[in-house]
Amino acid sequence: MKQNKTVAITAVLFLILSTVFAMSGDGGQQPVKQENGNEAVQVQSEQVQQAGKVQSSTDEQSKSNAPVKDWFGYDTGMNEEKFKEHQEAYIQRWIGIQESREKEKGFKWENEKLEKNIRERRKQNALILYQQRLNINAIPKFEKFGIKLMDYFAGYDAHGVEPYTYATTISQVVVHGFVTSTGVDSAKYPIYELKPIEILKGDFYYDKLPEKITVKVFGKFKEDQEIIAFLGTNFNTKIKKNLKDIALETIGTALRVIDKTKIYEGLYYIGEIDDIKSKIREIDTVNDTPNFYKIKF
């Protein structure tokens, strides 16, 4: 009997000690206060809000690191911050080229206000050239084609070269194709649809050779007329983030193909088609257009 009582007392003591340690937690910490229903809901709500903030922050960071597309829907491979830095470096490089030429000639503006206005205009011009992917680092190399180092907004007449060589440097797309239909827009501006035979510049804008390209062309062309058109946009064009949705305009005068091989600019014969196409490709190679967003300015 005495042995049974000892066992019973030991069991009771073990039960009491187990309960105490369970309430106090590990290592003799203070007992944990049990939360009521409202407190539990509040804690859960705060956790959800905190998780939302973390997710929002993650989404913003992901968005800021996402590649930016340019005005024509092309993936630049840069996030927004890098894209702006690249663009600003280009603008400052362009302004530097112009001011360096003025300094070499000893030219000075009459007053600071006029100089500031000119600088702002050059910034706007530089942005247009950036949109056109003109590689300003390559401008000196264009001299082999007769294109001189000067303000591109002076136009091809100032360069004293064939318009198509100048137009090649600032157009987004150069297409050799046939006029398949003609019409006018709401402003009575001529609109043509071209069926491409070949994209001589800017093929990276398209997944495959498009069935048609809608363009606004200076000059009158008949259906089935074979031409080489230099296409782009001016600063008044509304960019739609997709080149296929934009009615491109001609940069300079479209070239007419006569008898399948002879190229005419207006009424003037300027060469054979293979030679002209070869020069267009060579100019584009010098400009390094596909790698524009990788070039340091």
mmCIF file of C-alpha atoms in Angstrom:
data_model
loop_
_atom_site.group_PDB
_atom_site.id
_atom_site.type_symbol
_atom_site.label_atom_id
_atom_site.label_comp_id
_atom_site.label_asym_id
_atom_site.label_seq_id
_atom_site.Cartn_x
_atom_site.Cartn_y
_atom_site.Cartn_z
ATOM 1 C CA MET A 1 0.000 0.000 0.000
ATOM 2 C CA LYS A 2 2.838 2.352 0.907
ATOM 3 C CA GLN A 3 4.446 1.727 -2.458
ATOM 4 C CA ASN A 4 1.156 2.478 -4.264
ATOM 5 C CA LYS A 5 0.779 5.789 -2.380
ATOM 6 C CA THR A 6 4.326 6.794 -3.336
ATOM 7 C CA VAL A 7 3.599 6.119 -7.011
ATOM 8 C CA ALA A 8 0.377 8.121 -6.855
ATOM 9 C CA ILE A 9 2.041 11.121 -5.219
ATOM 10 C CA THR A 10 4.840 11.035 -7.804
ATOM 11 C CA ALA A 11 2.294 11.001 -10.653
ATOM 12 C CA VAL A 12 0.449 13.983 -9.234
ATOM 13 C CA LEU A 13 3.675 15.967 -8.818
ATOM 14 C CA PHE A 14 4.667 15.158 -12.449
ATOM 15 C CA LEU A 15 1.269 16.330 -13.695
ATOM 16 C CA ILE A 16 1.551 19.634 -11.812
ATOM 17 C CA LEU A 17 5.090 20.322 -13.059
ATOM 18 C CA SER A 18 4.121 19.511 -16.666
ATOM 19 C CA THR A 19 1.266 22.020 -16.518
ATOM 20 C CA VAL A 20 3.495 24.782 -15.121
ATOM 21 C CA PHE A 21 6.181 24.304 -17.757
ATOM 22 C CA ALA A 22 3.574 24.193 -20.541
ATOM 23 C CA MET A 23 2.218 27.576 -19.441
ATOM 24 C CA SER A 24 5.596 29.199 -19.009
ATOM 25 C CA GLY A 25 7.108 28.027 -22.320
ATOM 26 C CA ASP A 26 10.745 27.038 -22.906
ATOM 27 C CA GLY A 27 13.589 28.252 -20.747
ATOM 28 C CA GLY A 28 11.419 29.755 -17.960
ATOM 29 C CA GLN A 29 9.886 32.579 -20.074
ATOM 30 C CA GLN A 30 6.797 34.402 -18.871
ATOM 31 C CA PRO A 31 3.420 32.751 -19.683
ATOM 32 C CA VAL A 32 1.993 33.789 -23.050
ATOM 33 C CA LYS A 33 -1.152 35.842 -22.824
ATOM 34 C CA GLN A 34 -3.991 34.335 -24.867
ATOM 35 C CA GLU A 35 -5.494 36.755 -27.393
ATOM 36 C CA ASN A 36 -9.213 37.311 -27.538
ATOM 37 C CA GLY A 37 -11.109 37.198 -30.858
ATOM 38 C CA ASN A 38 -10.863 40.950 -31.651
ATOM 39 C CA GLU A 39 -7.136 41.085 -30.996
ATOM 40 C CA ALA A 40 -6.552 38.055 -33.209
ATOM 41 C CA VAL A 41 -8.522 39.675 -36.042
ATOM 42 C CA GLN A 42 -6.545 42.917 -35.636
ATOM 43 C CA VAL A 43 -3.221 41.098 -35.749
ATOM 44 C CA GLN A 44 -4.320 39.168 -38.833
ATOM 45 C CA SER A 45 -5.483 42.394 -40.532
ATOM 46 C CA GLU A 46 -2.140 44.086 -39.816
ATOM 47 C CA GLN A 47 -0.324 41.091 -41.260
ATOM 48 C CA VAL A 48 -2.417 41.248 -44.444
ATOM 49 C CA GLN A 49 -1.765 45.007 -44.780
ATOM 50 C CA GLN A 50 1.951 44.508 -44.271
ATOM 51 C CA ALA A 51 1.986 41.743 -46.868
ATOM 52 C CA GLY A 52 0.148 44.071 -49.253
ATOM 53 C CA LYS A 53 2.758 46.770 -48.747
ATOM 54 C CA VAL A 54 5.559 44.319 -49.417
ATOM 55 C CA GLN A 55 3.794 43.057 -52.561
ATOM 56 C CA SER A 56 3.158 46.622 -53.750
ATOM 57 C CA SER A 57 6.796 47.520 -53.192
ATOM 58 C CA THR A 58 7.850 44.395 -55.075
ATOM 59 C CA ASP A 59 5.491 45.214 -57.949
ATOM 60 C CA GLU A 60 6.838 48.788 -58.179
ATOM 61 C CA GLN A 61 10.399 47.539 -58.158
ATOM 62 C CA SER A 62 9.545 44.967 -60.810
ATOM 63 C CA LYS A 63 7.840 47.657 -62.889
ATOM 64 C CA SER A 64 10.822 50.020 -62.588
ATOM 65 C CA ASN A 65 13.157 47.262 -63.738
ATOM 66 C CA ALA A 66 10.955 46.241 -66.670
ATOM 67 C CA PRO A 67 12.361 46.920 -70.166
ATOM 68 C CA VAL A 68 11.009 50.106 -71.748
ATOM 69 C CA LYS A 69 9.622 50.158 -75.284
ATOM 70 C CA ASP A 70 10.425 53.100 -77.522
ATOM 71 C CA TRP A 71 8.009 55.260 -79.507
ATOM 72 C CA PHE A 72 7.536 52.535 -82.116
ATOM 73 C CA GLY A 73 7.024 49.593 -79.781
ATOM 74 C CA TYR A 74 10.618 48.349 -79.917
ATOM 75 C CA ASP A 75 12.062 46.846 -76.738
ATOM 76 C CA THR A 76 15.053 49.021 -75.787
ATOM 77 C CA GLY A 77 16.451 46.484 -73.334
ATOM 78 C CA MET A 78 16.718 49.230 -70.703
ATOM 79 C CA ASN A 79 14.560 50.043 -67.709
ATOM 80 C CA GLU A 80 13.005 53.495 -67.462
ATOM 81 C CA GLU A 81 15.897 55.015 -65.509
ATOM 82 C CA LYS A 82 18.577 53.717 -67.904
ATOM 83 C CA PHE A 83 16.484 54.730 -70.915
ATOM 84 C CA LYS A 84 16.224 58.324 -69.668
ATOM 85 C CA GLU A 85 19.958 58.402 -68.935
ATOM 86 C CA HIS A 86 20.733 57.122 -72.445
ATOM 87 C CA GLN A 87 18.423 59.684 -74.011
ATOM 88 C CA GLU A 88 19.841 62.574 -71.976
ATOM 89 C CA ALA A 89 23.418 61.574 -72.826
ATOM 90 C CA TYR A 90 22.437 61.671 -76.520
ATOM 91 C CA ILE A 91 20.847 65.104 -76.195
ATOM 92 C CA GLN A 92 23.882 66.554 -74.426
ATOM 93 C CA ARG A 93 26.195 64.982 -77.011
ATOM 94 C CA TRP A 94 24.212 66.601 -79.820
ATOM 95 C CA ILE A 95 24.280 70.010 -78.108
ATOM 96 C CA GLY A 96 28.009 69.567 -77.541
ATOM 97 C CA ILE A 97 28.593 68.925 -81.252
ATOM 98 C CA GLN A 98 26.780 72.125 -82.201
ATOM 99 C CA GLU A 99 28.463 74.280 -79.571
ATOM 100 C CA SER A 100 31.876 72.846 -80.430
ATOM 101 C CA ARG A 101 31.406 73.906 -84.064
ATOM 102 C CA GLU A 102 30.448 77.409 -82.950
ATOM 103 C CA LYS A 103 33.485 77.624 -80.674
ATOM 104 C CA GLU A 104 35.827 76.538 -83.481
ATOM 105 C CA LYS A 105 34.450 79.325 -85.658
ATOM 106 C CA GLY A 106 34.699 81.877 -82.840
ATOM 107 C CA PHE A 107 30.939 82.438 -82.917
ATOM 108 C CA LYS A 108 29.188 83.932 -79.881
ATOM 109 C CA TRP A 109 25.489 84.577 -79.265
ATOM 110 C CA GLU A 110 24.394 88.161 -78.723
ATOM 111 C CA ASN A 111 22.968 87.541 -75.252
ATOM 112 C CA GLU A 112 22.354 84.762 -72.728
ATOM 113 C CA LYS A 113 18.592 84.680 -73.329
ATOM 114 C CA LEU A 114 19.007 84.004 -77.047
ATOM 115 C CA GLU A 115 21.669 81.377 -76.315
ATOM 116 C CA LYS A 116 19.309 79.676 -73.830
ATOM 117 C CA ASN A 117 16.479 79.610 -76.389
ATOM 118 C CA ILE A 118 18.774 78.112 -79.027
ATOM 119 C CA ARG A 119 19.911 75.469 -76.553
ATOM 120 C CA GLU A 120 16.299 74.522 -75.785
ATOM 121 C CA ARG A 121 15.537 74.233 -79.512
ATOM 122 C CA ARG A 122 18.548 71.986 -79.954
ATOM 123 C CA LYS A 123 17.301 69.773 -77.135
ATOM 124 C CA GLN A 124 13.985 69.378 -78.978
ATOM 125 C CA ASN A 125 15.767 68.649 -82.257
ATOM 126 C CA ALA A 126 18.019 66.119 -80.528
ATOM 127 C CA LEU A 127 14.987 64.300 -79.149
ATOM 128 C CA ILE A 128 13.585 63.932 -82.672
ATOM 129 C CA LEU A 129 16.923 62.579 -83.920
ATOM 130 C CA TYR A 130 16.965 60.178 -80.965
ATOM 131 C CA GLN A 131 13.521 58.917 -81.966
ATOM 132 C CA GLN A 132 14.844 58.463 -85.493
ATOM 133 C CA ARG A 133 17.810 56.475 -84.141
ATOM 134 C CA LEU A 134 20.359 58.652 -85.853
ATOM 135 C CA ASN A 135 23.751 57.543 -84.530
ATOM 136 C CA ILE A 136 25.426 60.931 -84.064
ATOM 137 C CA ASN A 137 28.727 59.198 -83.326
ATOM 138 C CA ALA A 138 28.665 57.966 -86.932
ATOM 139 C CA ILE A 139 28.092 61.365 -88.543
ATOM 140 C CA PRO A 140 31.787 61.850 -89.447
ATOM 141 C CA LYS A 141 31.711 58.463 -91.206
ATOM 142 C CA PHE A 142 28.822 59.654 -93.367
ATOM 143 C CA GLU A 143 31.234 61.965 -95.182
ATOM 144 C CA LYS A 144 32.185 59.065 -97.466
ATOM 145 C CA PHE A 145 28.603 59.280 -98.762
ATOM 146 C CA GLY A 146 28.861 63.060 -99.124
ATOM 147 C CA ILE A 147 26.951 63.788 -95.910
ATOM 148 C CA LYS A 148 28.759 66.479 -93.931
ATOM 149 C CA LEU A 149 28.964 67.067 -90.199
ATOM 150 C CA MET A 150 26.307 69.720 -89.700
ATOM 151 C CA ASP A 151 22.897 70.340 -88.250
ATOM 152 C CA TYR A 152 20.642 67.678 -89.738
ATOM 153 C CA PHE A 153 17.698 70.017 -89.596
ATOM 154 C CA ALA A 154 19.324 72.089 -92.330
ATOM 155 C CA GLY A 155 18.034 69.422 -94.743
ATOM 156 C CA TYR A 156 19.704 67.518 -97.546
ATOM 157 C CA ASP A 157 20.060 70.606 -99.767
ATOM 158 C CA ALA A 158 22.616 71.969 -97.323
ATOM 159 C CA HIS A 159 24.557 68.728 -97.504
ATOM 160 C CA GLY A 160 24.791 68.869 -101.277
ATOM 161 C CA VAL A 161 24.134 65.142 -101.685
ATOM 162 C CA GLU A 162 21.468 62.957 -103.184
ATOM 163 C CA PRO A 163 18.367 63.273 -101.003
ATOM 164 C CA TYR A 164 18.054 59.508 -100.546
ATOM 165 C CA THR A 165 21.441 59.187 -98.809
ATOM 166 C CA TYR A 166 20.484 61.806 -96.251
ATOM 167 C CA ALA A 167 16.969 60.345 -95.922
ATOM 168 C CA THR A 168 18.394 56.896 -95.184
ATOM 169 C CA THR A 169 20.089 58.176 -92.024
ATOM 170 C CA ILE A 170 16.924 59.573 -90.428
ATOM 171 C CA SER A 171 14.172 57.215 -91.616
ATOM 172 C CA GLN A 172 12.818 54.390 -89.488
ATOM 173 C CA VAL A 173 12.028 52.102 -92.403
ATOM 174 C CA VAL A 174 13.262 51.970 -95.990
ATOM 175 C CA VAL A 175 11.041 49.730 -98.079
ATOM 176 C CA HIS A 176 11.241 48.525 -101.667
ATOM 177 C CA GLY A 177 7.798 47.562 -102.878
ATOM 178 C CA PHE A 178 4.724 48.137 -105.047
ATOM 179 C CA VAL A 179 1.903 50.640 -104.591
ATOM 180 C CA THR A 180 -1.221 48.500 -104.206
ATOM 181 C CA SER A 181 -3.824 51.171 -103.453
ATOM 182 C CA THR A 182 -4.162 54.935 -103.292
ATOM 183 C CA GLY A 183 -6.397 57.307 -101.384
ATOM 184 C CA VAL A 184 -6.536 60.409 -99.191
ATOM 185 C CA ASP A 185 -6.941 60.983 -95.469
ATOM 186 C CA SER A 186 -9.362 63.393 -93.761
ATOM 187 C CA ALA A 187 -7.032 66.290 -94.568
ATOM 188 C CA LYS A 188 -6.936 65.276 -98.261
ATOM 189 C CA TYR A 189 -3.366 64.082 -97.794
ATOM 190 C CA PRO A 190 -2.352 61.282 -100.192
ATOM 191 C CA ILE A 191 -2.189 57.840 -98.583
ATOM 192 C CA TYR A 192 -0.780 54.729 -100.214
ATOM 193 C CA GLU A 193 -0.525 51.116 -99.296
ATOM 194 C CA LEU A 194 2.682 49.375 -100.237
ATOM 195 C CA LYS A 195 3.266 45.683 -100.712
ATOM 196 C CA PRO A 196 6.873 45.194 -99.600
ATOM 197 C CA ILE A 197 9.320 43.230 -101.701
ATOM 198 C CA GLU A 198 12.109 43.885 -99.222
ATOM 199 C CA ILE A 199 12.790 45.948 -96.106
ATOM 200 C CA LEU A 200 16.145 47.646 -96.665
ATOM 201 C CA LYS A 201 16.213 49.308 -93.256
ATOM 202 C CA GLY A 202 14.204 48.724 -90.069
ATOM 203 C CA ASP A 203 13.258 45.082 -90.591
ATOM 204 C CA PHE A 204 13.786 44.544 -86.837
ATOM 205 C CA TYR A 205 10.488 46.385 -86.278
ATOM 206 C CA TYR A 206 8.598 43.493 -87.853
ATOM 207 C CA ASP A 207 8.321 39.843 -86.863
ATOM 208 C CA LYS A 208 8.086 38.987 -90.546
ATOM 209 C CA LEU A 209 7.773 40.777 -93.864
ATOM 210 C CA PRO A 210 4.433 42.639 -93.581
ATOM 211 C CA GLU A 211 1.779 42.112 -96.226
ATOM 212 C CA LYS A 212 1.254 45.860 -96.478
ATOM 213 C CA ILE A 213 2.595 49.125 -95.088
ATOM 214 C CA THR A 214 0.409 52.233 -94.984
ATOM 215 C CA VAL A 215 2.293 55.406 -95.862
ATOM 216 C CA LYS A 216 1.841 59.066 -96.652
ATOM 217 C CA VAL A 217 3.999 59.715 -99.700
ATOM 218 C CA PHE A 218 5.088 63.020 -101.210
ATOM 219 C CA GLY A 219 4.476 62.791 -104.926
ATOM 220 C CA LYS A 220 1.838 61.056 -106.984
ATOM 221 C CA PHE A 221 2.104 57.368 -107.711
ATOM 222 C CA LYS A 222 -0.119 54.999 -109.590
ATOM 223 C CA GLU A 223 -1.151 51.541 -108.523
ATOM 224 C CA ASP A 224 1.440 48.881 -109.334
ATOM 225 C CA GLN A 225 4.170 51.555 -109.339
ATOM 226 C CA GLU A 226 7.427 50.104 -107.991
ATOM 227 C CA ILE A 227 9.176 52.459 -105.570
ATOM 228 C CA ILE A 228 11.748 52.701 -102.777
ATOM 229 C CA ALA A 229 10.274 54.770 -99.950
ATOM 230 C CA PHE A 230 12.075 56.278 -96.963
ATOM 231 C CA LEU A 231 9.592 56.235 -94.119
ATOM 232 C CA GLY A 232 9.470 57.854 -90.728
ATOM 233 C CA THR A 233 7.556 60.270 -88.553
ATOM 234 C CA ASN A 234 7.857 63.943 -87.807
ATOM 235 C CA PHE A 235 7.495 65.590 -84.413
ATOM 236 C CA ASN A 236 3.763 66.219 -84.997
ATOM 237 C CA THR A 237 3.014 62.521 -85.448
ATOM 238 C CA LYS A 238 1.134 60.860 -82.609
ATOM 239 C CA ILE A 239 3.192 57.848 -81.590
ATOM 240 C CA LYS A 240 1.053 54.803 -80.842
ATOM 241 C CA LYS A 241 3.730 52.496 -79.423
ATOM 242 C CA ASN A 242 3.337 50.209 -82.413
ATOM 243 C CA LEU A 243 4.870 50.917 -85.782
ATOM 244 C CA LYS A 244 2.173 48.889 -87.551
ATOM 245 C CA ASP A 245 -0.487 51.323 -86.275
ATOM 246 C CA ILE A 246 1.297 54.429 -87.552
ATOM 247 C CA ALA A 247 0.780 55.944 -90.994
ATOM 248 C CA LEU A 248 4.445 56.547 -91.764
ATOM 249 C CA GLU A 249 5.410 59.535 -93.843
ATOM 250 C CA THR A 250 8.078 59.756 -96.489
ATOM 251 C CA ILE A 251 11.388 61.352 -95.543
ATOM 252 C CA GLY A 252 12.447 63.136 -98.690
ATOM 253 C CA THR A 253 11.289 61.912 -102.091
ATOM 254 C CA ALA A 254 10.460 58.288 -102.864
ATOM 255 C CA LEU A 255 12.544 56.734 -105.645
ATOM 256 C CA ARG A 256 10.810 55.304 -108.704
ATOM 257 C CA VAL A 257 11.917 52.032 -110.245
ATOM 258 C CA ILE A 258 11.655 52.068 -114.043
ATOM 259 C CA ASP A 259 12.141 48.990 -116.216
ATOM 260 C CA LYS A 260 12.883 46.962 -113.053
ATOM 261 C CA THR A 261 16.472 48.235 -112.728
ATOM 262 C CA LYS A 262 16.664 51.983 -113.286
ATOM 263 C CA ILE A 263 16.157 54.334 -110.325
ATOM 264 C CA TYR A 264 14.725 57.809 -110.821
ATOM 265 C CA GLU A 265 14.450 60.599 -108.282
ATOM 266 C CA GLY A 266 11.738 62.784 -109.693
ATOM 267 C CA LEU A 267 12.646 63.143 -113.372
ATOM 268 C CA TYR A 268 16.337 62.374 -112.884
ATOM 269 C CA TYR A 269 18.048 59.040 -113.375
ATOM 270 C CA ILE A 270 20.378 58.434 -110.404
ATOM 271 C CA GLY A 271 21.572 54.848 -110.803
ATOM 272 C CA GLU A 272 20.869 51.147 -111.019
ATOM 273 C CA ILE A 273 18.701 49.510 -108.394
ATOM 274 C CA ASP A 274 21.347 47.106 -107.057
ATOM 275 C CA ASP A 275 23.828 49.941 -106.549
ATOM 276 C CA ILE A 276 21.264 52.160 -104.819
ATOM 277 C CA LYS A 277 20.063 49.368 -102.532
ATOM 278 C CA SER A 278 23.651 48.470 -101.685
ATOM 279 C CA LYS A 279 24.417 52.061 -100.689
ATOM 280 C CA ILE A 280 21.279 52.270 -98.524
ATOM 281 C CA ARG A 281 22.334 49.124 -96.657
ATOM 282 C CA GLU A 282 25.881 50.413 -96.284
ATOM 283 C CA ILE A 283 24.698 53.695 -94.770
ATOM 284 C CA ASP A 284 22.486 51.778 -92.343
ATOM 285 C CA THR A 285 25.428 49.534 -91.409
ATOM 286 C CA VAL A 286 27.564 52.593 -90.625
ATOM 287 C CA ASN A 287 24.717 54.008 -88.520
ATOM 288 C CA ASP A 288 24.480 50.634 -86.686
ATOM 289 C CA THR A 289 20.740 51.166 -86.305
ATOM 290 C CA PRO A 290 19.775 47.791 -84.739
ATOM 291 C CA ASN A 291 22.245 48.384 -81.872
ATOM 292 C CA PHE A 292 21.276 52.011 -81.302
ATOM 293 C CA TYR A 293 20.227 51.503 -77.673
ATOM 294 C CA LYS A 294 23.539 49.818 -76.875
ATOM 295 C CA ILE A 295 25.642 52.700 -78.194
ATOM 296 C CA LYS A 296 27.261 55.074 -75.689
ATOM 297 C CA PHE A 297 26.968 58.769 -76.486
#
